GROMACS .gro file of C-alpha atoms in nm:
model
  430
    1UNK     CA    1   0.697  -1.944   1.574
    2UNK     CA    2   0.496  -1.695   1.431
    3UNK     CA    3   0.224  -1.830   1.160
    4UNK     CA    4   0.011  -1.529   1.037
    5UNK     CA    5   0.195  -1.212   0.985
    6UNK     CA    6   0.062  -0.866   0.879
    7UNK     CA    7   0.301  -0.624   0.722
    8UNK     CA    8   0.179  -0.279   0.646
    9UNK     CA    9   0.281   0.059   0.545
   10UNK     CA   10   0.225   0.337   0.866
   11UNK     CA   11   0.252   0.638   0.669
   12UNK     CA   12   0.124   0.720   0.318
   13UNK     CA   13   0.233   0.443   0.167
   14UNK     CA   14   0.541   0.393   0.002
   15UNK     CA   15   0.713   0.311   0.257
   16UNK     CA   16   0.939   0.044   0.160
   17UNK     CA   17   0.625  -0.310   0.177
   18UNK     CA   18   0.770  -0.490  -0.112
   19UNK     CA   19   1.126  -0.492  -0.073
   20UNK     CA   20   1.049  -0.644   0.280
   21UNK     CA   21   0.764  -0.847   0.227
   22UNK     CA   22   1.031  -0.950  -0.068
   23UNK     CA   23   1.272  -1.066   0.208
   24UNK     CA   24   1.017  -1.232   0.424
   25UNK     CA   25   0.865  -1.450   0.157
   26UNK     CA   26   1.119  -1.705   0.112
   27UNK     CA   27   1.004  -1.778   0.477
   28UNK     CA   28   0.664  -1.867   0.416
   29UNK     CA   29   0.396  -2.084   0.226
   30UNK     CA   30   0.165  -1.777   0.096
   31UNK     CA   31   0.142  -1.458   0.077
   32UNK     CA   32  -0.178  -1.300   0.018
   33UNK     CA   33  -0.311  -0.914  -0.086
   34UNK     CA   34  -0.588  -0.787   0.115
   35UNK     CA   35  -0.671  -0.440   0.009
   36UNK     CA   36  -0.631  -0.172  -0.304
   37UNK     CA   37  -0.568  -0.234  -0.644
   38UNK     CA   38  -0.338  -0.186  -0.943
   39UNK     CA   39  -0.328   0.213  -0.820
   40UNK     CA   40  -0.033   0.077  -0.550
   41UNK     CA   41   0.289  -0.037  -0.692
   42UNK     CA   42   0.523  -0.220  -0.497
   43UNK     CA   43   0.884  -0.219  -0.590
   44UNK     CA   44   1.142  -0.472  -0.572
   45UNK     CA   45   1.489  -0.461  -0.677
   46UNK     CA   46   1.701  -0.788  -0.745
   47UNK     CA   47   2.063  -0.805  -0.868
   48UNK     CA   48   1.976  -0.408  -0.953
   49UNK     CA   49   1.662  -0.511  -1.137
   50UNK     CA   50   1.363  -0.317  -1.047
   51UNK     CA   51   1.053  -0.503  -1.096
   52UNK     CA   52   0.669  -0.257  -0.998
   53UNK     CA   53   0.419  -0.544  -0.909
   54UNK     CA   54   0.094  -0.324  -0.899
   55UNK     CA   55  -0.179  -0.639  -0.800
   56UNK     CA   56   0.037  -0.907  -0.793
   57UNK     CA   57   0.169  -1.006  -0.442
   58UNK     CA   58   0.515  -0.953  -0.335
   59UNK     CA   59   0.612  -1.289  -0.303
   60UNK     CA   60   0.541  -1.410  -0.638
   61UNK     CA   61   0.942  -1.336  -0.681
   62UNK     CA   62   0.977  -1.685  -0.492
   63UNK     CA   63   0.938  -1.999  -0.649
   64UNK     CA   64   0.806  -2.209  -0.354
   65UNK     CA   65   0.559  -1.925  -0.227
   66UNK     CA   66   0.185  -1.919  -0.384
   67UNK     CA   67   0.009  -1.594  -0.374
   68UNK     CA   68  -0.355  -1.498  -0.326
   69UNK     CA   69  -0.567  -1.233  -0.400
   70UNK     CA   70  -0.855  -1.167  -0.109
   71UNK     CA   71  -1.211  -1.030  -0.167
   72UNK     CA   72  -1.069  -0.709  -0.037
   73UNK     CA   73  -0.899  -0.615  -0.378
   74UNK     CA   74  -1.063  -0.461  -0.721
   75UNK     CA   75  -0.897  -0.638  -0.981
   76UNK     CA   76  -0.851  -0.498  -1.346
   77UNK     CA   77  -0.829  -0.796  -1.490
   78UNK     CA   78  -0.701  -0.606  -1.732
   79UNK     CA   79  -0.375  -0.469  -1.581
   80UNK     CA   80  -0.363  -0.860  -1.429
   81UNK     CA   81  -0.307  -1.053  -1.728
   82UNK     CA   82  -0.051  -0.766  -1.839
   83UNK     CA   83   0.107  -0.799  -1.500
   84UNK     CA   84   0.112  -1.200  -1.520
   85UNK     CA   85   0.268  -1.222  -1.882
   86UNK     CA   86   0.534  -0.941  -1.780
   87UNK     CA   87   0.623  -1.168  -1.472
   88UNK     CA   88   0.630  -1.482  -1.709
   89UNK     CA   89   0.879  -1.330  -2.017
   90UNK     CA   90   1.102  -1.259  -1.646
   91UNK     CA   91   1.086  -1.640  -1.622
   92UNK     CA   92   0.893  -1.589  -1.352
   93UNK     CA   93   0.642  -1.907  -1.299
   94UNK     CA   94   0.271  -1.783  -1.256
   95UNK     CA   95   0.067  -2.126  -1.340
   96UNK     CA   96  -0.054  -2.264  -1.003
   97UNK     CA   97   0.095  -2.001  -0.763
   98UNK     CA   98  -0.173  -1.702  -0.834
   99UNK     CA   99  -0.520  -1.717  -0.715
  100UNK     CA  100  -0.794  -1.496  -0.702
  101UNK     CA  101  -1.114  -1.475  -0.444
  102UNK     CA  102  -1.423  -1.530  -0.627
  103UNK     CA  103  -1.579  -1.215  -0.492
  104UNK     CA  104  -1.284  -0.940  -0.593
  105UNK     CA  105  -1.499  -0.665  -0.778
  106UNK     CA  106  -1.400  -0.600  -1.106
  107UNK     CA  107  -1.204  -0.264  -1.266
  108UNK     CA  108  -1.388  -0.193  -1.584
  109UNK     CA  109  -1.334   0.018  -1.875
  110UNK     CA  110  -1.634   0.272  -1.715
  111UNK     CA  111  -1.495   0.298  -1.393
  112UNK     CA  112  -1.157   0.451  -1.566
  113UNK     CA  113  -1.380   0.669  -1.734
  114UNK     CA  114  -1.578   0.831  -1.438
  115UNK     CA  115  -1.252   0.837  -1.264
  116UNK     CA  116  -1.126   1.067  -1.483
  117UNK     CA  117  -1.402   1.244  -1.566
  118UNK     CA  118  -1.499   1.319  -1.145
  119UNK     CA  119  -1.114   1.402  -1.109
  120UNK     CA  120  -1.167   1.626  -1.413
  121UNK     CA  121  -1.509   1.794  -1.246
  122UNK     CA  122  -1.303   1.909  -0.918
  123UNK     CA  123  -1.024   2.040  -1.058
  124UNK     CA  124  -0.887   2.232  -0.767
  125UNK     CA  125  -1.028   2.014  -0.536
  126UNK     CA  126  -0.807   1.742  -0.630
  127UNK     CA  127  -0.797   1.431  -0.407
  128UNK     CA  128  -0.513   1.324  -0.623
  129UNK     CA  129  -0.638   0.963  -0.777
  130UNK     CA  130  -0.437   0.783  -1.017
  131UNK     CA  131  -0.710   0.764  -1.271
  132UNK     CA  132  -0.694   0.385  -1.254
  133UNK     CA  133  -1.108   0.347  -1.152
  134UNK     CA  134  -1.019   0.220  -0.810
  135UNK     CA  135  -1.259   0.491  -0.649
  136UNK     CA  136  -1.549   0.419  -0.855
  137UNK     CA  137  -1.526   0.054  -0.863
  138UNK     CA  138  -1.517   0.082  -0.452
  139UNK     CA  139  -1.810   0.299  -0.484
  140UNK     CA  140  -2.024   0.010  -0.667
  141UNK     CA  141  -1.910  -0.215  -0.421
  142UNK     CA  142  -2.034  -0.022  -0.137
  143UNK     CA  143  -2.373   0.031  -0.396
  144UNK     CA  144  -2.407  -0.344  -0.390
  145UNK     CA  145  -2.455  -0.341  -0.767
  146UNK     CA  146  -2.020  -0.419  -0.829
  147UNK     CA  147  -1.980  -0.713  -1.093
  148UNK     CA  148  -1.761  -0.967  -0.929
  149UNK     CA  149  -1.534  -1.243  -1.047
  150UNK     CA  150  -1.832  -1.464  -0.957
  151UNK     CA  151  -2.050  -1.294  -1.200
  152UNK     CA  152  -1.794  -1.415  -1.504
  153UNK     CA  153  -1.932  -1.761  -1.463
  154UNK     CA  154  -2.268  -1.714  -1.671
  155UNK     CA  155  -2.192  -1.523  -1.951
  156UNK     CA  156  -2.567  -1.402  -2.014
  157UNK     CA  157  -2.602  -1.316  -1.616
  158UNK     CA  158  -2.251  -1.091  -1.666
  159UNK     CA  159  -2.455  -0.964  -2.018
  160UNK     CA  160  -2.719  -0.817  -1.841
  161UNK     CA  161  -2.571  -0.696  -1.518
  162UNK     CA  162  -2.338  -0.473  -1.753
  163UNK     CA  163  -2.578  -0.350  -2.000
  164UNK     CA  164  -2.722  -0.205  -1.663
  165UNK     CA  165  -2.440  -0.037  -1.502
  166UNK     CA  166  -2.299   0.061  -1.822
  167UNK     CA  167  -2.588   0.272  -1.878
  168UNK     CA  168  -2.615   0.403  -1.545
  169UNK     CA  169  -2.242   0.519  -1.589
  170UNK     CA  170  -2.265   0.684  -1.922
  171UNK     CA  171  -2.584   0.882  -1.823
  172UNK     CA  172  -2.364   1.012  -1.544
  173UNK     CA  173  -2.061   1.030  -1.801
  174UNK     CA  174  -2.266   1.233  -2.038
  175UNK     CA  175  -2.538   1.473  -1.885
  176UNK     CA  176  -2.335   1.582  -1.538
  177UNK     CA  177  -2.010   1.580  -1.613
  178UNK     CA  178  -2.018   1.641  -2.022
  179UNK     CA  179  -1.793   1.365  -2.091
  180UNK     CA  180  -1.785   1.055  -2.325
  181UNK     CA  181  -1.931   0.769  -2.306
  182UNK     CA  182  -1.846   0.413  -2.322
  183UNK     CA  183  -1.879   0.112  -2.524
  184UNK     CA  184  -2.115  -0.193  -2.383
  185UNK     CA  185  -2.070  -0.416  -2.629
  186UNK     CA  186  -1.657  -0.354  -2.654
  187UNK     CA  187  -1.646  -0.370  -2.298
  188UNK     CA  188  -1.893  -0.696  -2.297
  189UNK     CA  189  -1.691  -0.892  -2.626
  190UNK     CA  190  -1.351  -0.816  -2.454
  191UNK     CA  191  -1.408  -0.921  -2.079
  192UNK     CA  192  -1.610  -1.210  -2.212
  193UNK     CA  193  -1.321  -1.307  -2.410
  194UNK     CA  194  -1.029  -1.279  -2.099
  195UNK     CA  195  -1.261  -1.400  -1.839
  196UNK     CA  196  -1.161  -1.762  -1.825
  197UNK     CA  197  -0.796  -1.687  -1.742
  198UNK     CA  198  -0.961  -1.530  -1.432
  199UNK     CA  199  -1.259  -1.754  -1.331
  200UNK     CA  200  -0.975  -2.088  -1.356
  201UNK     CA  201  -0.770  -1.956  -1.117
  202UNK     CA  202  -1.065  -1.804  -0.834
  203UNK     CA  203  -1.108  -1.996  -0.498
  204UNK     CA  204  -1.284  -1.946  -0.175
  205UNK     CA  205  -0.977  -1.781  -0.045
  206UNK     CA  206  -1.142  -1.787   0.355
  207UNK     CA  207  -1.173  -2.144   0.312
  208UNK     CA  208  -0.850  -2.185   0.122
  209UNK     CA  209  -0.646  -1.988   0.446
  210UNK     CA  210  -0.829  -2.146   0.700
  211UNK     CA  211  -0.713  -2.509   0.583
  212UNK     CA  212  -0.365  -2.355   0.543
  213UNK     CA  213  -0.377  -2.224   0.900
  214UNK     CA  214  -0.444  -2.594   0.993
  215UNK     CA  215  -0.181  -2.741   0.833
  216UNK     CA  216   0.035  -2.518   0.988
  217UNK     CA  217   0.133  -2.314   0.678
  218UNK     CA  218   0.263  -1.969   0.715
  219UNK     CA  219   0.098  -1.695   0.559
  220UNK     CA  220   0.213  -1.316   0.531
  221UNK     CA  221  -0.064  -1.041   0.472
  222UNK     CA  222   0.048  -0.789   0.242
  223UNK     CA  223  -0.090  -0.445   0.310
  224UNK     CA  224  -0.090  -0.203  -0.008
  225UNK     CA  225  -0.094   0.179   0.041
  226UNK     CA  226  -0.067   0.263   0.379
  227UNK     CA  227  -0.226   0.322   0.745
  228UNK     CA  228  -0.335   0.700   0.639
  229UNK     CA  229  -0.485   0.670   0.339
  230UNK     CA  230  -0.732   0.408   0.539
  231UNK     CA  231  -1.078   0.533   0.400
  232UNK     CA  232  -1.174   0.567   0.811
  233UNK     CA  233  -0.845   0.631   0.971
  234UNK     CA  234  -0.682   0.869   0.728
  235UNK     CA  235  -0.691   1.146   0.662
  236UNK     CA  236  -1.018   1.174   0.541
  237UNK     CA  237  -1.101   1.285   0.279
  238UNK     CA  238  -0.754   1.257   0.136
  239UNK     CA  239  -0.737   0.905   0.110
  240UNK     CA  240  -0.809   0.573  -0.080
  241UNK     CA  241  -1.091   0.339  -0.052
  242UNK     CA  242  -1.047   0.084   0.120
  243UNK     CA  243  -0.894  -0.014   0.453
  244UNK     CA  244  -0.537  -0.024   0.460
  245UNK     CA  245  -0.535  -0.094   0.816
  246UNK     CA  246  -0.412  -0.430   0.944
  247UNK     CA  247  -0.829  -0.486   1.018
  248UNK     CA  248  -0.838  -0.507   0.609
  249UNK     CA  249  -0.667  -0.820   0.624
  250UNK     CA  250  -0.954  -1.021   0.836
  251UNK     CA  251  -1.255  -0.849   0.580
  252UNK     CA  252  -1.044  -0.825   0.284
  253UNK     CA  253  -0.907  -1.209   0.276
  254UNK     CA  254  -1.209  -1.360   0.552
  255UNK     CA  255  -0.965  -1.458   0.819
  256UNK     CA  256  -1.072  -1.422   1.185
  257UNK     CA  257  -0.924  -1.221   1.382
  258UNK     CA  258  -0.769  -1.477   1.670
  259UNK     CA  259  -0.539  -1.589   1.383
  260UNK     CA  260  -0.324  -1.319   1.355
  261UNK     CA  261  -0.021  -1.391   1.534
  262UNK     CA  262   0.213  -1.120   1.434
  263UNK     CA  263   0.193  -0.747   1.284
  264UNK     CA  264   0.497  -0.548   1.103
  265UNK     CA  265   0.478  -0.171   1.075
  266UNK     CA  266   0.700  -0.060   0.818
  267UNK     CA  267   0.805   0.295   0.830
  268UNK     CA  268   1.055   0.524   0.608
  269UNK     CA  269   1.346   0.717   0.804
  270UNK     CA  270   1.146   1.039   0.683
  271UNK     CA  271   0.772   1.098   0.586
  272UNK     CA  272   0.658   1.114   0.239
  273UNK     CA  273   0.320   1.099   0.072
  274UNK     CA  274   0.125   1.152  -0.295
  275UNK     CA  275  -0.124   1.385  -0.347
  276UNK     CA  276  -0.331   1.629  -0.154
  277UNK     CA  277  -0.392   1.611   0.237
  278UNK     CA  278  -0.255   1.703   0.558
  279UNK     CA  279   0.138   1.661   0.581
  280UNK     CA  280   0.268   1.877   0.892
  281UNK     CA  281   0.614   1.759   0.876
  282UNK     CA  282   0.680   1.850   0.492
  283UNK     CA  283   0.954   2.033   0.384
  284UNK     CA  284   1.024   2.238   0.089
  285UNK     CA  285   1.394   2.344   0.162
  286UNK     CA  286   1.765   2.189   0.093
  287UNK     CA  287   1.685   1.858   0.294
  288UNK     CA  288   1.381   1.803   0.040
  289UNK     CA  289   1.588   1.835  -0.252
  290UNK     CA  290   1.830   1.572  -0.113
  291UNK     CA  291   1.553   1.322  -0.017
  292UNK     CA  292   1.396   1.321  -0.322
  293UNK     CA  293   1.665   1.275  -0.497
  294UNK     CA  294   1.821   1.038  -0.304
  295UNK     CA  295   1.575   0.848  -0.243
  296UNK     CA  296   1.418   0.847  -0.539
  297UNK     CA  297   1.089   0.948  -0.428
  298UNK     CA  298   0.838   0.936  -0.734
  299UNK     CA  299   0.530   0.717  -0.723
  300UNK     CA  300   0.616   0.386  -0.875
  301UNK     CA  301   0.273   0.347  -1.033
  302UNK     CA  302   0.196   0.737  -1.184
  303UNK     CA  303   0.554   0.863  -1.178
  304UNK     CA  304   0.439   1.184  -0.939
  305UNK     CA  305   0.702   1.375  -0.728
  306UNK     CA  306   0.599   1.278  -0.368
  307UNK     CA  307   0.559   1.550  -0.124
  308UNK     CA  308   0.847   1.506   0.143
  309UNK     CA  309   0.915   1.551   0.539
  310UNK     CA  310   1.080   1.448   0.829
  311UNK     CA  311   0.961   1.153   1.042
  312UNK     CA  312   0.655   1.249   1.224
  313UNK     CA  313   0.642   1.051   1.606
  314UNK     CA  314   0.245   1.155   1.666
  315UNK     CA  315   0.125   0.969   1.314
  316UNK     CA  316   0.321   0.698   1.366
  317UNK     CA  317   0.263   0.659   1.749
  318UNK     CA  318  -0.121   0.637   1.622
  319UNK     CA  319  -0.030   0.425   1.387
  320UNK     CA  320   0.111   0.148   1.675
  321UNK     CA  321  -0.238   0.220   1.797
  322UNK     CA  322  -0.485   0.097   1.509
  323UNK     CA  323  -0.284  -0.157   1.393
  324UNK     CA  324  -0.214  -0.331   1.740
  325UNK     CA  325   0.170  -0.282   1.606
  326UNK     CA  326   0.377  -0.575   1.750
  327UNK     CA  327   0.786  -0.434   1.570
  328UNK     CA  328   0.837  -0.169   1.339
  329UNK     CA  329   1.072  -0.214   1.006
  330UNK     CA  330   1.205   0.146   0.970
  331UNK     CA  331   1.301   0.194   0.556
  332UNK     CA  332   1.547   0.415   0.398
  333UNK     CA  333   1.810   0.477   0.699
  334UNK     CA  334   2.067   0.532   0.368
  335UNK     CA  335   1.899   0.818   0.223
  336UNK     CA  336   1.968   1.008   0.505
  337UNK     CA  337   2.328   0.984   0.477
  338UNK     CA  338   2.500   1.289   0.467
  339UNK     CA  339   2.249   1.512   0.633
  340UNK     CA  340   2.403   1.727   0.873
  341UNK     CA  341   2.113   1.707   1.120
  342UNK     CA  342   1.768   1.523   1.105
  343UNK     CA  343   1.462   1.603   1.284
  344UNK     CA  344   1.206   1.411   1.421
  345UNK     CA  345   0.803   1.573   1.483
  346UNK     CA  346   0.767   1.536   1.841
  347UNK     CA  347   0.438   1.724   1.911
  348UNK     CA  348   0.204   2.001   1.739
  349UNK     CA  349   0.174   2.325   1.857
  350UNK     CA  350  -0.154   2.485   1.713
  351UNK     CA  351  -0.227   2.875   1.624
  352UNK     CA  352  -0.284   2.951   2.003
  353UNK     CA  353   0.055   2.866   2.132
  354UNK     CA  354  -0.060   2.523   2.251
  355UNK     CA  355   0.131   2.239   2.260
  356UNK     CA  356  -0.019   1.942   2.144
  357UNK     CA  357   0.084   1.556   2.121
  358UNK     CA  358  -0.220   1.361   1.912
  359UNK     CA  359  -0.361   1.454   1.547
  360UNK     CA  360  -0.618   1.702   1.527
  361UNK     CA  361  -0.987   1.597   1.574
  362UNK     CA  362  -1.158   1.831   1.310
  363UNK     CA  363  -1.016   1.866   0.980
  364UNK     CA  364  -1.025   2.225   0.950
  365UNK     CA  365  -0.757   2.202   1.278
  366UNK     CA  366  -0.503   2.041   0.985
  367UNK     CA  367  -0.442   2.424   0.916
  368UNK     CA  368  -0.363   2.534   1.220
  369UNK     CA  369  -0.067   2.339   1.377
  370UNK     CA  370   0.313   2.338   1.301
  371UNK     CA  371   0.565   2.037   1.392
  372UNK     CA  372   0.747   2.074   1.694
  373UNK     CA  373   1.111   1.897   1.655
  374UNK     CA  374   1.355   1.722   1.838
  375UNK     CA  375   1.686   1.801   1.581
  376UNK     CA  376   1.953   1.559   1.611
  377UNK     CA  377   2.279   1.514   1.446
  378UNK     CA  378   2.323   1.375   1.117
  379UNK     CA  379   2.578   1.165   0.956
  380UNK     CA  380   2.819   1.167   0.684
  381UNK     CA  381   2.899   0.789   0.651
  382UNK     CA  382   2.757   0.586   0.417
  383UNK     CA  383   2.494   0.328   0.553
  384UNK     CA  384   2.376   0.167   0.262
  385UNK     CA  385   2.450  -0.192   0.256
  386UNK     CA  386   2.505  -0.255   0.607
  387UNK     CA  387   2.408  -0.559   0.753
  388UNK     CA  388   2.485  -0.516   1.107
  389UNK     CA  389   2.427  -0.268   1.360
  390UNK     CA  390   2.720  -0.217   1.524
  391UNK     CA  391   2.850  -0.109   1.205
  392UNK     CA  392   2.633   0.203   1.204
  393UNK     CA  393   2.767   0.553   1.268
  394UNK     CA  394   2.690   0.639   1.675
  395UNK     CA  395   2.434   0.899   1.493
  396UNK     CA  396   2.237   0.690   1.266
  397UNK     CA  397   2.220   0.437   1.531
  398UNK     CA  398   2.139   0.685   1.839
  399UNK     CA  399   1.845   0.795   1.582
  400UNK     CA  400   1.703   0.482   1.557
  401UNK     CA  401   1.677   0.405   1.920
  402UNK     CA  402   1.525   0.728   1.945
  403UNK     CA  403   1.270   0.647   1.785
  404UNK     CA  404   1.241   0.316   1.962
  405UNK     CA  405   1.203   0.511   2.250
  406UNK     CA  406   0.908   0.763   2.181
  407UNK     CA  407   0.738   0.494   2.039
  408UNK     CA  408   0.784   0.227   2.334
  409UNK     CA  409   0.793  -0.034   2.001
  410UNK     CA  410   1.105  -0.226   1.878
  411UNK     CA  411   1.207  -0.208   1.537
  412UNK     CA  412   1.307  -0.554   1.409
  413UNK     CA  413   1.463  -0.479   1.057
  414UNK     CA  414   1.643  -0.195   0.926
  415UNK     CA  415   1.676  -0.140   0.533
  416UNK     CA  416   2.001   0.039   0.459
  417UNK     CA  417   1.921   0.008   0.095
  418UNK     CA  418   1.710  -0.075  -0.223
  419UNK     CA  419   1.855  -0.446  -0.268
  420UNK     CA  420   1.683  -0.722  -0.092
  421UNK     CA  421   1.994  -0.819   0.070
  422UNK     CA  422   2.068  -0.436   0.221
  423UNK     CA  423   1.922  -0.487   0.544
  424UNK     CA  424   1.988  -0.528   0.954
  425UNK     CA  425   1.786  -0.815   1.129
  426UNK     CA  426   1.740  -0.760   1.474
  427UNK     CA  427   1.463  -1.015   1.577
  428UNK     CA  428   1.417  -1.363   1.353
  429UNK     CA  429   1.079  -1.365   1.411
  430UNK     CA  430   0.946  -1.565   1.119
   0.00000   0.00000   0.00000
């Protein structure tokens, strides 16, 4: 039985993590977030209720799971006390079940600022942040001059570190890109005043999993985002900053990596993503105005219209690649409904006339290839809520082992819905 399990988005994110890391949980001990920080939002929908968790991990929704935050997350502490009080007027028990790693760098009122105010500066350019300082706050990481959850501990060490970066930031804020400053000493009073309900709940989270490990607890590995927004395997520089690869979850928590037993790839039915970048597959015709709709595709933590397309075999056949993939969960089957033909991106064929079958190399080659399609029929019966396969129309189901096929990967769990319960399980292997 499987012990350690990754499960990650394979496209843009969005793809469906925290309905099924949802469904998983009631499986296992913990569940822990490796990567990101409250710019994802992961959705899950109970009894009809839609609850956005944007730090908090997915399986805080079940009462006998605890849930950790790794060293690999920025944490607005901030957005996490909002996010634990929400959770708690939901009768939702927080005390003893959330903890933090000591060395998760901290979202500040600054990094907001210069988020803005960079996103402001390009204009055009637009990477297409959410304007919740997740950039920046990477950036100081990387710097090595980030104030940590450690740093909370002495108040007059936090005091000076601050006063520091605070006026490093607001000479940038105010003589490059002609914006306004912040406050030190609002910034200082107020995270002074918060920090204990972080510091009493941070742990040495590498220690913490390793004596889980050997007392045979099981642990899911929640992924945020997904594979192609990885800051080295994305699509640069369209993406976020921090790995969102399943290697996050050994730097981002301090696992090794000979205790990862098992890795989920969850993938929509179709392709969507937010923002800027590369997207060969999208589509701007009929079928775009029925998956949006249908599938409700705005971002569940800035409310943007994604961009949409069909399924896209050479991303996600990379995908299986850098993530040492062992099933896929494919996502969404139901929004497809009705469709009189769906398509899946086979291969590239660039401004030459050459076929291709991997991503481009050089960015500037993102301009210069259209999707080549396999176009299979659709179906008019309604999927959602199906629990077993052999209840699928002979389409849907022919499309799915399709997929199976060009991938040479099995999918283990099909989501024919937005309720936790709306789902086909094809291998029990948690």
């Amino acid at each position: 039985m499987n012990k350690n399990i990754i499960i990650l988005g394979v496209q843009w994110g969005d793809e469906g993590k925290g309905k099924v890391i949802d469904l998983l949980s009631k499986n296992v001990n913990y569940v822990v977030r490796y990567q990101g920080g409250n710019n994802a939002g992961h959705t899950i929908i109970i009894n009809e209720k839609k609850i956005i968790l944007h730090l908090i991990p997915s399986g805080i929704m079940h009462k006998n799971v605890k849930t950790i935050i790794g060293n690999g997350v920025v944490i607005s502490p901030n957005n996490l006390l909002s996010e634990i009080k929400e959770l708690e007027n939901l009768n939702i028990k927080i005390k003893n079940r959330l903890f933090l790693s000591t060395m998760c760098p901290l979202v500040l009122e600054y990094h907001i600022a210069m988020d803005l105010a960079q996103e402001n500066f390009l204009k055009k350019k637009l990477i297409g942040t959410t304007g919740k300082g997740i950039g920046p706050s990477y950036t100081d990481k990387i710097s090595r001059y980030a104030l940590r959850i450690d740093d909370l501990f002495n108040k007059d060490i936090f005091a000076k570190k601050l006063k520091q970066i605070v006026d490093y930031y607001n000479f940038q804020l105010i003589y490059f890109y002609k914006s306004n400053s912040v406050n030190y000493k609002k910034i200082l009073e107020h995270t002074l005043d918060i920090s204990e309900n972080i510091t009493k709940i941070s742990i040495d989270v590498s220690d913490f999993l390793y004596k889980a490990r050997k007392n045979n607890k099981k642990i899911i590995f929640e992924g945020a985002q997904g594979t192609f927004l990885d800051i080295d395997h994305g699509t640069y520089p369209y993406v976020t900053c921090s790995n969102t690869i399943a290697g996050g979850a050994l730097t981002g928590t301090g696992i090794g990596p000979l205790h990862v037993d098992y890795v989920l790839g969850v993938v929509k039915s179709y392709s969507t993503r937010v923002g800027s970048g590369p997207f060969p597959t999208e589509i701007f015709d009929k079928y775009n105005l029925h998956i949006t709709n249908k599938g409700k595709e705005f971002g569940s933590t800035t409310g943007r219209k994604r961009r949409v397309g069909w399924l896209d075999i050479i991303f996600l056949k990379k995908a299986i690649i850098i993530n040492s993939l062992t099933s896929l969960c494919l996502t969404k089957l139901d929004v497809l409904d009705g469709l009189d033909t769906v398509k899946l991106c086979v291969s590239y064929i660039t401004s030459s006339g050459k076929k291709i079958f991997n991503l481009p190399i050089k960015q500037e080659d993102w301009n210069h290839i259209k999707p080549v399609y396999e176009i299979h029929p659709g179906w008019k019966e309604n999927t959602c809520g199906i629990t077993n396969i052999l209840n699928l129309p002979q389409a849907a189901f022919n499309y799915i082992k399709r997929i199976e096929e060009l991938t040479n990967i099995n999918i283990s769990i099909i989501s024919t819905g937005p309720d936790r319960n709306n789902v086909i399980i094809l291998d029990h292997f948690l």
